[in-house]
PDB file of C-alpha atoms in Angstrom:
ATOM      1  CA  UNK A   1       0.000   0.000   0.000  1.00  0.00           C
ATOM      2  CA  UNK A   2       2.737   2.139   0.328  1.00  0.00           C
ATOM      3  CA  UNK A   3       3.263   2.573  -3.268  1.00  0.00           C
ATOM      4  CA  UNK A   4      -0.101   3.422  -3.686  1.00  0.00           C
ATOM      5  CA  UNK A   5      -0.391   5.780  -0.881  1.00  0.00           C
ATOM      6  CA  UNK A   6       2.654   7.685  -2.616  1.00  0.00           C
ATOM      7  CA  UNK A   7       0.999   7.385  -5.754  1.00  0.00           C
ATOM      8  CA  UNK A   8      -2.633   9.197  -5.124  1.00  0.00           C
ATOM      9  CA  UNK A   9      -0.780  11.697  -2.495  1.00  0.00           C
ATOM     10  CA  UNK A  10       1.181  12.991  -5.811  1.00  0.00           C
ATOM     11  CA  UNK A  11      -1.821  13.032  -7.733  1.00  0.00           C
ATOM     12  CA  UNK A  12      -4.068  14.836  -5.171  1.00  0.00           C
ATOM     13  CA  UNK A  13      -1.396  17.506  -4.459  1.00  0.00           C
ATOM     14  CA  UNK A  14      -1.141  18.545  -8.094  1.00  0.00           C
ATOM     15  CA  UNK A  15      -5.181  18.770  -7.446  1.00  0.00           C
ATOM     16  CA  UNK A  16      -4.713  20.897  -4.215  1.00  0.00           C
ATOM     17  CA  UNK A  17      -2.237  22.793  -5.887  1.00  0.00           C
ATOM     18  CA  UNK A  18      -4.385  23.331  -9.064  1.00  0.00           C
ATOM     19  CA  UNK A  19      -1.040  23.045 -11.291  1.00  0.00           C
ATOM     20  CA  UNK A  20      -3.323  21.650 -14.243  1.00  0.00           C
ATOM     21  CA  UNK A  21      -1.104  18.396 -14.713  1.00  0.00           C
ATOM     22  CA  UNK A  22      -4.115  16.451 -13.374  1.00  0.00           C
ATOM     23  CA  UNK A  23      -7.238  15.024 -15.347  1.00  0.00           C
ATOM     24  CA  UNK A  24      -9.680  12.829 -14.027  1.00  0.00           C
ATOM     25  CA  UNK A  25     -12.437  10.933 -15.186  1.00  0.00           C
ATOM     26  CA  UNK A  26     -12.902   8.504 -17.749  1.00  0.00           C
ATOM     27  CA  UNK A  27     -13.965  10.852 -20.583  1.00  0.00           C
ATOM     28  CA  UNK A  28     -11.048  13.712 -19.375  1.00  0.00           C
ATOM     29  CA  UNK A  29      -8.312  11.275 -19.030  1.00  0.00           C
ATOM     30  CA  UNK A  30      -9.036   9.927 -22.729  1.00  0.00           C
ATOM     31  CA  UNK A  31      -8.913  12.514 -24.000  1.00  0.00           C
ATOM     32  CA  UNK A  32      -5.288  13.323 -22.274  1.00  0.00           C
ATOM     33  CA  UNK A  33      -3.996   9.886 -23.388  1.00  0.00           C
ATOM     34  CA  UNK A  34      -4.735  10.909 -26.935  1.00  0.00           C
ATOM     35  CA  UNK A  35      -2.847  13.641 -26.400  1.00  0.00           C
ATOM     36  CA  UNK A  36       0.200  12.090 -25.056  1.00  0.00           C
ATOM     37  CA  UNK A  37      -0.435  14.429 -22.003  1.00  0.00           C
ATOM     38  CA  UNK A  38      -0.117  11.693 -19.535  1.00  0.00           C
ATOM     39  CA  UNK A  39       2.879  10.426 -17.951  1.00  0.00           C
ATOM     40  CA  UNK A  40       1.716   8.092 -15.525  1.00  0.00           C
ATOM     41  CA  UNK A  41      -2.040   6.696 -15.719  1.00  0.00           C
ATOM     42  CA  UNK A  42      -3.728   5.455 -12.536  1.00  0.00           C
ATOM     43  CA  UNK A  43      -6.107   3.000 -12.837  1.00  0.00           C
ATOM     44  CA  UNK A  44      -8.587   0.936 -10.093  1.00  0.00           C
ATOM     45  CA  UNK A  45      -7.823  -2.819 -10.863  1.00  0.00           C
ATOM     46  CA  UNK A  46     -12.031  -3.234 -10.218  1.00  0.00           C
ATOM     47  CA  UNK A  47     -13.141  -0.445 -12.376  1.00  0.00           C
ATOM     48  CA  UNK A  48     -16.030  -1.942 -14.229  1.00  0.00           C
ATOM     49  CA  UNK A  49     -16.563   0.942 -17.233  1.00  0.00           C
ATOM     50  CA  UNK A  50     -16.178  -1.187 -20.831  1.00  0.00           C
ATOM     51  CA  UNK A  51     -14.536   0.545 -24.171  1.00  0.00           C
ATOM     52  CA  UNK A  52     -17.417  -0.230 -26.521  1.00  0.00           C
ATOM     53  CA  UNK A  53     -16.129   0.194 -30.726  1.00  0.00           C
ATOM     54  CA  UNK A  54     -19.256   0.330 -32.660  1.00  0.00           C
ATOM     55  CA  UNK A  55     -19.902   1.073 -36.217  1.00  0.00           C
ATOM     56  CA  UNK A  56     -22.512   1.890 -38.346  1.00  0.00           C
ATOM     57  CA  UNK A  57     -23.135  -0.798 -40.748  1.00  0.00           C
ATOM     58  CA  UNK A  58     -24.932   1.616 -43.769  1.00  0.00           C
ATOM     59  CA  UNK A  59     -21.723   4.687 -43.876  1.00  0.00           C
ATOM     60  CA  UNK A  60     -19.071   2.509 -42.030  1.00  0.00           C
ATOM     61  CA  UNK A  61     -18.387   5.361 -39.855  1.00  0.00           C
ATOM     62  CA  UNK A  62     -16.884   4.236 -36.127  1.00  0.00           C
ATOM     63  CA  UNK A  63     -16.981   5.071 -32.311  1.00  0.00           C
ATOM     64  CA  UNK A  64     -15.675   4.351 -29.053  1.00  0.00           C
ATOM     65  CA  UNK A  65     -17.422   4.922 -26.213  1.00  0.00           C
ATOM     66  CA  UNK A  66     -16.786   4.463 -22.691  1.00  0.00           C
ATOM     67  CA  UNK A  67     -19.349   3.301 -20.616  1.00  0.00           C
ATOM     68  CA  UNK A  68     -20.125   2.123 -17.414  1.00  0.00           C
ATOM     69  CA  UNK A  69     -22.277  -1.435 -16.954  1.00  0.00           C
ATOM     70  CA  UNK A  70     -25.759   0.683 -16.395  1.00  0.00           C
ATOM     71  CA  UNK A  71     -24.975   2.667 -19.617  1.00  0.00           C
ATOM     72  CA  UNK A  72     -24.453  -0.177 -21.689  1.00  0.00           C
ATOM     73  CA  UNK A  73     -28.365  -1.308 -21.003  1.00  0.00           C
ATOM     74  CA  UNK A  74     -29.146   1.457 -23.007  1.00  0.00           C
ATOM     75  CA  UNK A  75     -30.476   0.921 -26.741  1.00  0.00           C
ATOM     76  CA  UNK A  76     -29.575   3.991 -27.689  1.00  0.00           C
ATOM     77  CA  UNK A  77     -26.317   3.158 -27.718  1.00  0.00           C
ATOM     78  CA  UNK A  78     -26.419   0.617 -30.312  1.00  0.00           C
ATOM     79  CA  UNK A  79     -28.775   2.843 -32.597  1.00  0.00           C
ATOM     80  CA  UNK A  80     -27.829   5.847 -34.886  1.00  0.00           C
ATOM     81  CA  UNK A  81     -29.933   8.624 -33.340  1.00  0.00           C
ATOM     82  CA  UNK A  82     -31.044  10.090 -36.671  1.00  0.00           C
ATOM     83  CA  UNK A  83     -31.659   7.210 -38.935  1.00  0.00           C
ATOM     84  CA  UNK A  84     -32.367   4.137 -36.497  1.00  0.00           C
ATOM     85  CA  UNK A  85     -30.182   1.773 -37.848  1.00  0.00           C
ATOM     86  CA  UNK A  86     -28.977  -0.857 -35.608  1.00  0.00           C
ATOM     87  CA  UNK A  87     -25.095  -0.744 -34.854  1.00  0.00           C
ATOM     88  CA  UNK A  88     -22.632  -3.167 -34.797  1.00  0.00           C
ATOM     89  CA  UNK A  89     -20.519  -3.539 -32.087  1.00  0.00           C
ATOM     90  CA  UNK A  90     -16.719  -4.367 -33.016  1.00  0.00           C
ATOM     91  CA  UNK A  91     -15.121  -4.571 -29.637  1.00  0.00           C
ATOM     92  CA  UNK A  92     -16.279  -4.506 -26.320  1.00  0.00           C
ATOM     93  CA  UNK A  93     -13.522  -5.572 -23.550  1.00  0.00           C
ATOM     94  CA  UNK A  94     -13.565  -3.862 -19.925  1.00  0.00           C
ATOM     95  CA  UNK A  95     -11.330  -1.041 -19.704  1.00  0.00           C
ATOM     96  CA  UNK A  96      -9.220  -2.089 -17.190  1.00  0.00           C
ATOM     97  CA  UNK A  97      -8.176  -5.252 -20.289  1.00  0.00           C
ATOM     98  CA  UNK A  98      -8.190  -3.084 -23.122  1.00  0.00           C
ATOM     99  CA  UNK A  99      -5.744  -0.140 -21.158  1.00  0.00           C
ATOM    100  CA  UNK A 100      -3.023  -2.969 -20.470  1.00  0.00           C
ATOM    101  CA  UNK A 101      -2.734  -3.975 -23.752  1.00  0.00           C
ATOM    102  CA  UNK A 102      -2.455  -0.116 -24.820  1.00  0.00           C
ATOM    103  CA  UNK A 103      -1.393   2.266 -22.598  1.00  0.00           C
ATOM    104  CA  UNK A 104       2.484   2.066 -24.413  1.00  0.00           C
ATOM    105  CA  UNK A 105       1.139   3.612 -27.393  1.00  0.00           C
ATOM    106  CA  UNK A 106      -0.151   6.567 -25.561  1.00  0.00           C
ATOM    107  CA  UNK A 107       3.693   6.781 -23.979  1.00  0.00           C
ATOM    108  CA  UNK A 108       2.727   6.385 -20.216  1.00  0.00           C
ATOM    109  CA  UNK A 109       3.441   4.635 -17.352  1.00  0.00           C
ATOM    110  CA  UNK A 110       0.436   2.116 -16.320  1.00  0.00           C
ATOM    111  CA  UNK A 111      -0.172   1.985 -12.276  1.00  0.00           C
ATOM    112  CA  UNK A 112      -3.050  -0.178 -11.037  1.00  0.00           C
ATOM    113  CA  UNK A 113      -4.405   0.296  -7.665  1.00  0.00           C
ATOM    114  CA  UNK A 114      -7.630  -1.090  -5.055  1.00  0.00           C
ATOM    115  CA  UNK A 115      -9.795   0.563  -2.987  1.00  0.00           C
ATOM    116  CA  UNK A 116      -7.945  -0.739   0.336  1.00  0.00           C
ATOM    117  CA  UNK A 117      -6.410   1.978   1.087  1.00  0.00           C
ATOM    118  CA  UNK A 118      -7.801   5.265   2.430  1.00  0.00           C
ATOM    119  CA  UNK A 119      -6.254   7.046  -0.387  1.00  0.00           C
ATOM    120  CA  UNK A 120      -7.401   4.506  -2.647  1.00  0.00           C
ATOM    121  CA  UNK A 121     -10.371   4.742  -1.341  1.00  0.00           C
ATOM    122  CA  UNK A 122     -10.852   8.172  -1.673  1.00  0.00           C
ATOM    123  CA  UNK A 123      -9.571   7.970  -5.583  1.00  0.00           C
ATOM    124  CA  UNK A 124     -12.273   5.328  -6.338  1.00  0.00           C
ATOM    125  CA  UNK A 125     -15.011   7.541  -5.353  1.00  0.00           C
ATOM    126  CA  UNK A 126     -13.931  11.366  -5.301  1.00  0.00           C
ATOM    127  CA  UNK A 127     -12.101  10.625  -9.105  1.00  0.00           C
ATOM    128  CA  UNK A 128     -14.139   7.882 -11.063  1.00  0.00           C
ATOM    129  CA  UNK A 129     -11.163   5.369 -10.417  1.00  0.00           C
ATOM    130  CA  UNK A 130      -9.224   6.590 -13.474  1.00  0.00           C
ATOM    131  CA  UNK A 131      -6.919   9.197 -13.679  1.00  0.00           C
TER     132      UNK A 131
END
């Protein structure tokens, strides 16, 4: 736990500190992966959101979405919301799978932690588990 401790202390004093070399969040830390902004990517080894790839059978066009296990109930999802038309889904792993077979090609370092501790704790439910 020590590692970890050290770990989420880092990450919430550039928080405190506002520096801006923080993102949280699912949908915010994409987005800083993709933009090679991330040096080291914590992750909670139980985080249950999936990486859905879906496509559009009729114009081929593709998206990734991540979603948690509630959202992925939703029909919508699967549907193109202006001409109906069912979608097919190409790829959907857990996030926590797909992210250790990938995170190298976004350059950062991958650190996995639990709930356990306090700070882990606090990670898992103040930050979404992902940051």
């Amino acid at each position: 736990f020590i590692q970890e401790k050290k770990l989420i202390t880092m990450f919430l004093d550039e928080v405190a500190q506002d520096t801006g070399k923080y993102c949280f969040g699912i949908k915010d830390t994409m987005t800083g992966l993709e933009m090679g902004a991330v040096s080291t990517l914590i992750v909670w080894e139980n985080l249950e959101v999936k990486r859905l790839h879906i496509k559009n059978p009729h114009t081929d066009v593709e998206t990734v979405l991540f979603v948690t296990p509630q959202e992925a109930k939703s029909e919508k999802l699967f549907r193109d919301p202006e001409t109906g038309v069912e979608l097919d889904v190409v790829d959907n792993t857990l996030f926590v799978e797909w992210i250790v077979e990938n995170y190298k090609t976004y350059g950062t370092k991958l650190e996995f932690i639990t709930d356990r501790s306090q700070e882990g704790n606090q990670f898992c439910k103040g930050f979404g588990g992902v940051g």
